[in-house]
Short mmCIF file of C-alpha atoms (C1' of nucleotides) in Angstrom, two decimals:
data_model
loop_
_atom_site.label_atom_id
_atom_site.label_comp_id
_atom_site.label_asym_id
_atom_site.label_seq_id
_atom_site.Cartn_x
_atom_site.Cartn_y
_atom_site.Cartn_z
CA MET R 65 0.00 0.00 0.00
CA PRO R 66 1.50 3.33 -1.06
CA ILE R 67 2.41 5.89 1.56
CA GLN R 68 3.24 9.58 1.39
CA ARG R 69 4.78 9.99 4.77
CA PHE R 70 7.25 8.11 6.91
CA ALA R 71 9.52 8.60 9.89
CA LEU R 72 13.27 8.28 10.18
CA GLN R 73 14.87 7.30 13.47
CA ILE R 74 17.69 9.60 14.54
CA PRO R 75 20.34 9.72 17.27
CA ALA R 76 19.35 11.62 20.40
CA ASP R 77 21.75 14.49 19.68
CA PHE R 78 20.59 14.98 16.08
CA ARG R 79 19.40 18.47 15.07
CA LEU R 80 18.14 18.80 11.53
CA ALA R 81 18.58 22.59 11.40
CA GLY R 82 22.22 22.28 12.39
CA VAL R 83 23.00 19.45 10.01
CA ALA R 84 21.14 20.96 7.06
CA THR R 85 23.05 24.23 7.31
CA SER R 86 26.40 22.80 8.39
CA HIS R 87 27.81 23.82 5.03
CA GLY R 88 26.55 25.39 1.84
CA TRP R 89 25.16 22.32 0.07
CA TYR R 90 21.61 23.01 1.26
CA ALA R 91 21.53 26.02 -1.07
CA LEU R 92 22.34 24.00 -4.19
CA ALA R 93 19.47 22.49 -6.19
CA PRO R 94 17.76 20.15 -5.76
CA TYR R 95 18.21 20.90 -2.05
CA ALA R 96 16.48 23.86 -0.49
CA TRP R 97 16.28 24.94 3.12
CA GLU R 98 13.44 26.88 4.70
CA PRO R 99 14.86 28.46 7.84
CA ASP R 100 11.55 29.65 9.27
CA SER R 101 9.84 26.28 9.25
CA GLY R 102 12.99 24.21 9.56
CA ILE R 103 12.10 22.15 6.51
CA LEU R 104 14.75 20.65 4.27
CA HIS R 105 13.41 20.24 0.75
CA ARG R 106 14.77 17.89 -1.83
CA VAL R 107 13.47 16.50 -5.10
CA GLU R 108 14.56 12.93 -5.60
CA ALA R 109 14.27 10.53 -8.54
CA LEU R 110 13.96 6.92 -7.44
CA LEU R 111 14.93 3.66 -9.15
CA SER R 112 11.25 2.89 -9.71
CA GLY R 113 10.96 6.02 -11.83
CA THR R 114 9.08 7.95 -9.17
CA VAL R 115 10.15 11.59 -8.92
CA THR R 116 9.01 13.20 -5.71
CA HIS R 117 9.34 16.40 -3.74
CA LEU R 118 10.37 15.62 -0.18
CA ARG R 119 9.82 17.74 2.89
CA ILE R 120 12.02 16.69 5.76
CA SER R 121 11.40 18.10 9.20
CA GLN R 122 12.28 17.20 12.75
CA GLN R 123 9.44 16.15 15.00
CA GLY R 124 10.98 15.69 18.40
CA GLY R 125 13.00 12.51 18.45
CA GLU R 126 12.53 11.60 14.82
CA LEU R 127 12.49 12.99 11.32
CA ALA R 128 9.24 13.24 9.39
CA VAL R 129 9.57 12.79 5.66
CA GLY R 130 6.66 13.92 3.51
CA SER R 131 6.52 12.94 -0.14
CA SER R 132 4.51 14.70 -2.84
CA GLN R 133 4.09 11.37 -4.64
CA PRO R 134 2.87 8.00 -3.34
CA LEU R 135 5.74 5.69 -2.40
CA SER R 136 5.90 1.93 -2.56
CA GLU R 137 7.65 0.06 0.22
CA PHE R 138 10.59 -0.33 -2.17
CA ASP R 139 10.64 3.45 -2.76
CA ARG R 140 10.50 4.12 0.95
CA ARG R 141 13.44 1.87 1.67
CA GLU R 142 15.49 3.43 -1.07
CA LEU R 143 14.70 6.90 0.25
CA GLU R 144 15.54 5.92 3.79
CA ARG R 145 18.93 4.59 2.64
CA ARG R 146 19.67 7.77 0.73
CA LEU R 147 18.57 10.15 3.45
CA ARG R 148 20.52 8.32 6.14
CA TRP R 149 23.59 8.78 3.97
CA CYS R 150 22.89 12.47 3.18
CA LEU R 151 22.34 13.36 6.84
CA ARG R 152 25.10 11.06 8.12
CA LEU R 153 22.72 9.42 10.54
CA ASP R 154 24.97 6.40 10.90
CA GLU R 155 28.34 8.09 11.08
CA ASP R 156 30.23 7.73 14.34
CA LEU R 157 31.79 11.06 15.27
CA SER R 158 32.07 10.37 18.97
CA GLU R 159 35.87 10.46 18.96
CA PHE R 160 35.74 13.93 17.42
CA HIS R 161 33.16 15.00 19.98
CA ASP R 162 35.43 13.83 22.79
CA LEU R 163 38.31 15.85 21.39
CA CYS R 164 36.08 18.92 21.10
CA ALA R 165 35.09 18.71 24.75
CA SER R 166 38.31 20.40 25.82
CA HIS R 167 37.88 23.31 23.39
CA ARG R 168 34.94 25.38 24.53
CA THR R 169 34.51 27.57 21.44
CA LEU R 170 34.92 24.68 19.05
CA TYR R 171 32.51 22.59 21.08
CA ASP R 172 29.89 25.33 20.79
CA ALA R 173 30.42 25.59 17.04
CA VAL R 174 30.12 21.86 16.51
CA LEU R 175 27.09 21.41 18.74
CA PRO R 176 24.26 22.35 16.33
CA SER R 177 25.28 19.77 13.73
CA GLY R 178 27.31 17.38 15.83
CA GLY R 179 29.90 17.67 13.05
CA ARG R 180 27.62 16.10 10.45
CA LEU R 181 28.18 17.83 7.11
CA LEU R 182 25.31 17.50 4.65
CA ARG R 183 26.10 15.59 1.49
CA CYS R 184 24.28 14.38 -1.62
CA PRO R 185 22.80 10.92 -2.20
CA THR R 186 25.35 10.02 -4.86
CA LEU R 187 29.05 10.72 -5.07
CA PHE R 188 28.46 11.65 -8.71
CA GLU R 189 26.36 14.61 -7.60
CA ASP R 190 28.90 15.66 -4.98
CA VAL R 191 31.76 15.44 -7.50
CA VAL R 192 29.90 17.65 -9.96
CA LYS R 193 29.01 20.15 -7.26
CA VAL R 194 32.52 20.37 -5.90
CA ILE R 195 33.72 21.17 -9.41
CA LEU R 196 31.07 23.90 -9.53
CA THR R 197 32.60 25.54 -6.45
CA THR R 198 36.10 25.95 -7.88
CA ASN R 199 37.42 29.23 -9.24
CA THR R 200 34.08 30.99 -9.05
CA THR R 201 31.79 32.76 -6.60
CA TRP R 202 29.15 31.12 -4.45
CA THR R 203 26.45 33.04 -6.33
CA GLN R 204 27.60 31.51 -9.59
CA THR R 205 27.92 28.05 -8.07
CA LYS R 206 24.27 28.22 -7.04
CA ALA R 207 23.27 29.45 -10.49
CA MET R 208 25.22 26.68 -12.24
CA ALA R 209 23.67 23.96 -10.09
CA ALA R 210 20.21 25.46 -10.62
CA ARG R 211 20.66 25.51 -14.41
CA LEU R 212 21.96 21.96 -14.48
CA VAL R 213 18.94 20.71 -12.55
CA ALA R 214 16.42 22.90 -14.39
CA THR R 215 17.74 21.85 -17.80
CA LEU R 216 18.29 18.11 -17.35
CA GLY R 217 16.66 16.96 -14.12
CA PRO R 218 13.55 14.79 -14.25
CA HIS R 219 10.55 16.55 -12.75
CA VAL R 220 7.70 15.71 -10.43
CA PRO R 221 4.60 14.69 -12.43
CA GLY R 222 2.70 17.82 -13.41
CA ASP R 223 5.26 20.18 -11.89
CA PRO R 224 8.22 21.10 -14.11
CA SER R 225 9.47 23.49 -11.44
CA GLN R 226 10.35 20.57 -9.14
CA ARG R 227 13.30 18.70 -10.58
CA ALA R 228 15.73 16.13 -9.25
CA PHE R 229 19.45 16.06 -9.92
CA PRO R 230 19.96 14.61 -13.41
CA SER R 231 21.29 11.08 -13.83
CA PRO R 232 24.69 10.56 -15.47
CA GLU R 233 22.81 9.16 -18.48
CA ALA R 234 20.77 12.35 -18.85
CA VAL R 235 23.86 14.52 -18.50
CA ALA R 236 25.84 12.49 -21.04
CA ALA R 237 22.91 12.49 -23.47
CA ALA R 238 22.72 16.28 -23.33
CA GLY R 239 26.14 16.82 -24.84
CA GLU R 240 28.33 19.86 -25.40
CA ASP R 241 25.82 22.16 -27.05
CA VAL R 242 23.30 22.09 -24.24
CA PHE R 243 26.10 22.74 -21.76
CA LYS R 244 27.50 25.57 -23.82
CA GLN R 245 24.12 27.18 -24.53
CA ASN R 246 21.99 26.45 -21.47
CA ILE R 247 23.85 25.10 -18.49
CA ARG R 248 26.93 27.31 -18.91
CA LEU R 249 29.49 25.90 -16.52
CA GLY R 250 32.23 27.70 -18.46
CA TYR R 251 35.42 25.68 -18.82
CA ARG R 252 33.96 23.19 -16.31
CA ASN R 253 31.65 21.87 -19.04
CA ALA R 254 34.45 19.67 -20.32
CA SER R 255 35.36 18.16 -16.94
CA VAL R 256 31.78 17.41 -15.99
CA LEU R 257 31.04 15.83 -19.37
CA ARG R 258 34.19 13.74 -19.36
CA ILE R 259 33.54 12.41 -15.86
CA THR R 260 29.91 11.75 -16.70
CA ARG R 261 30.76 9.81 -19.84
CA ASP R 262 33.17 7.62 -17.91
CA VAL R 263 30.42 6.88 -15.40
CA VAL R 264 27.93 6.01 -18.14
CA GLU R 265 30.47 3.82 -19.92
CA GLY R 266 31.19 1.98 -16.71
CA LYS R 267 34.81 3.12 -16.50
CA LEU R 268 34.01 4.92 -13.28
CA ASP R 269 31.85 3.57 -10.46
CA PHE R 270 31.42 6.17 -7.75
CA GLU R 271 28.96 4.17 -5.69
CA ALA R 272 31.40 1.26 -5.54
CA LEU R 273 34.10 3.72 -4.48
CA LYS R 274 31.90 4.90 -1.60
CA GLU R 275 31.65 1.41 -0.22
CA SER R 276 35.14 0.29 -1.13
CA GLY R 277 36.71 0.91 2.27
CA LEU R 278 39.92 1.84 0.47
CA PRO R 279 42.59 3.65 2.49
CA THR R 280 42.30 7.42 2.37
CA HIS R 281 45.45 7.93 0.31
CA GLU R 282 44.18 5.49 -2.32
CA LEU R 283 40.79 7.23 -2.45
CA ARG R 284 42.60 10.52 -2.81
CA ARG R 285 44.77 9.18 -5.61
CA ARG R 286 41.67 8.05 -7.51
CA LEU R 287 39.82 11.32 -6.97
CA LEU R 288 42.82 13.22 -8.30
CA THR R 289 42.60 11.35 -11.60
CA LEU R 290 39.25 13.05 -12.28
CA PRO R 291 39.54 16.03 -14.64
CA GLY R 292 38.81 19.24 -12.78
CA VAL R 293 39.61 17.67 -9.41
CA GLY R 294 42.81 18.87 -7.77
CA PRO R 295 44.04 18.85 -4.16
CA TYR R 296 41.30 21.13 -2.85
CA SER R 297 38.45 19.23 -4.48
CA ALA R 298 39.92 15.87 -3.51
CA ALA R 299 40.09 16.91 0.14
CA THR R 300 36.50 18.17 0.00
CA LEU R 301 35.35 14.90 -1.54
CA LEU R 302 37.24 12.91 1.07
CA MET R 303 35.30 14.91 3.65
CA ILE R 304 32.12 13.92 1.81
CA LEU R 305 33.25 10.30 2.18
CA GLY R 306 33.85 10.73 5.90
CA ARG R 307 37.64 10.99 5.69
CA TYR R 308 38.70 14.12 7.50
CA ASP R 309 42.47 13.79 7.77
CA GLU R 310 43.20 16.17 4.92
CA LEU R 311 42.52 19.92 4.77
CA GLY R 312 40.96 21.38 1.64
CA ILE R 313 43.30 24.27 1.17
CA ASP R 314 41.70 27.17 -0.65
CA THR R 315 41.51 30.93 -0.31
CA GLU R 316 38.92 30.67 2.48
CA LEU R 317 41.09 28.47 4.65
CA LYS R 318 44.12 30.60 3.95
CA ALA R 319 42.25 33.77 4.90
CA HIS R 320 40.91 32.15 8.06
CA VAL R 321 44.28 30.89 9.26
CA SER R 322 45.94 34.16 8.42
CA ARG R 323 43.33 36.21 10.28
CA LYS R 324 43.04 34.02 13.32
CA TYR R 325 46.57 32.74 13.84
CA PHE R 326 48.94 35.08 11.98
CA ASN R 327 47.50 38.55 12.57
CA GLY R 328 46.46 38.81 8.93
CA GLY R 329 50.01 38.20 7.75
CA PRO R 330 51.11 35.85 4.97
CA VAL R 331 50.80 32.10 5.64
CA SER R 332 52.43 29.16 3.90
CA GLU R 333 50.70 25.85 3.27
CA LYS R 334 53.03 24.27 5.76
CA GLN R 335 51.93 26.72 8.43
CA MET R 336 48.25 26.13 7.61
CA ARG R 337 48.70 22.41 8.03
CA ALA R 338 50.62 22.90 11.24
CA VAL R 339 47.70 24.72 12.86
CA TYR R 340 45.42 21.68 12.60
CA GLU R 341 48.06 18.96 12.60
CA HIS R 342 47.32 17.67 16.09
CA TRP R 343 43.69 16.92 15.20
CA GLY R 344 44.89 13.87 13.32
CA ARG R 345 42.10 12.20 11.38
CA TRP R 346 39.69 14.99 12.38
CA ARG R 347 41.63 17.89 10.87
CA TYR R 348 39.06 18.87 8.28
CA LEU R 349 36.28 19.12 10.86
CA ALA R 350 38.49 20.97 13.32
CA TYR R 351 39.11 23.59 10.64
CA TRP R 352 35.53 23.63 9.40
CA PHE R 353 34.12 24.46 12.81
CA ASP R 354 37.03 26.59 13.99
CA PRO R 355 35.25 29.79 15.08
CA GLN R 356 36.00 33.28 13.73
"C1'" DG B 132 35.98 48.05 -19.96
"C1'" DT B 133 38.59 45.45 -16.18
"C1'" DC B 134 39.10 42.41 -12.53
"C1'" DC B 135 38.45 38.17 -10.36
"C1'" DA B 136 36.06 34.38 -7.68
"C1'" DG B 137 36.10 28.63 -1.68
"C1'" DG B 138 41.22 25.97 -8.36
"C1'" DT B 139 43.14 23.13 -11.93
"C1'" DC B 140 46.17 22.14 -15.65
"C1'" DG B 141 50.07 22.26 -18.53
"C1'" DC B 142 53.99 24.42 -19.39
"C1'" DG B 143 58.90 26.03 -18.67
"C1'" DC B 144 62.75 26.40 -15.56
"C1'" DG N 100 59.38 20.41 -7.28
"C1'" DC N 101 57.90 25.47 -8.09
"C1'" DG N 102 56.10 29.60 -10.45
"C1'" DC N 103 53.02 31.36 -13.95
"C1'" DG N 104 49.32 32.18 -17.21
"C1'" DA N 105 45.11 30.52 -19.26
"C1'" DC N 106 40.67 29.02 -18.46
"C1'" DA N 107 34.53 30.38 -19.24
"C1'" DT N 108 31.21 32.75 -16.85
"C1'" DG N 109 28.89 36.64 -14.88
"C1'" DG N 110 28.81 39.93 -10.90
"C1'" DA N 111 31.12 44.05 -8.86
#
DNA sequence: GTCCAGGTCGCGC
DNA sequence: GCGCGACATGGA
């Protein structure tokens, strides 16, 4: 019997508002965050072909997921799997929490999310989005993601304004012209298309990579082979995969370290690494939540 | 018009 | 290894 609503069990310390806004992903289509009501929106296309607009909210000790379309039991299970991944419901960050306990300001910064950084259901989507953040402004990143989804994403029945992230097949089928004319990722068009084609041709299996359990350095090596993915993007994607030992060094991190630890003076990469070195396998999170 | 943004790549030294 | 310019796009 189809349902349009189900609950998701969450850890006692889980706060949807904190997790949803823990980094910028909530502002990239097909995610949307409504701060006033505390609803995380997402349009999702399921294996069954169902495309549905989800409204995720916290109701006390659980999450309520509302779906615009009827869901089979199979759909529901698929959605539950995806959402648990996106919200990191099953990730154990207790060791990081323990380390934070002795740093009052960091502890306060981590508290709302518990250190859970929102991610996308598929690594494919995260890879594309990370590429959309490089060498551009956040405003343009949002616009690029919105155009990609609006142009190629499958939509909710009867509502073309509600679209899911496009499948690799849909992206590959679109080809250069649509990217050049409509989606306009600039020079990133080529990287995204090349990666997508490799996925469609089976040369690249991101979902297998997620579950591979490969050592971090090997994951990093593989991510670096992707066109458009350099050290910064690789570190960000490792974070997506729950590997926090490496810092994503970009202008933001540099500015932060300079301001907070070097009086605004010049900072070398070595010095940036040194600041967070002692956080070991939690370095990325220690930086991410480092106040001020 | 010019500059450049939460980088990456290929080149030359 | 390290420094440097090019790279598409659109906002300031």
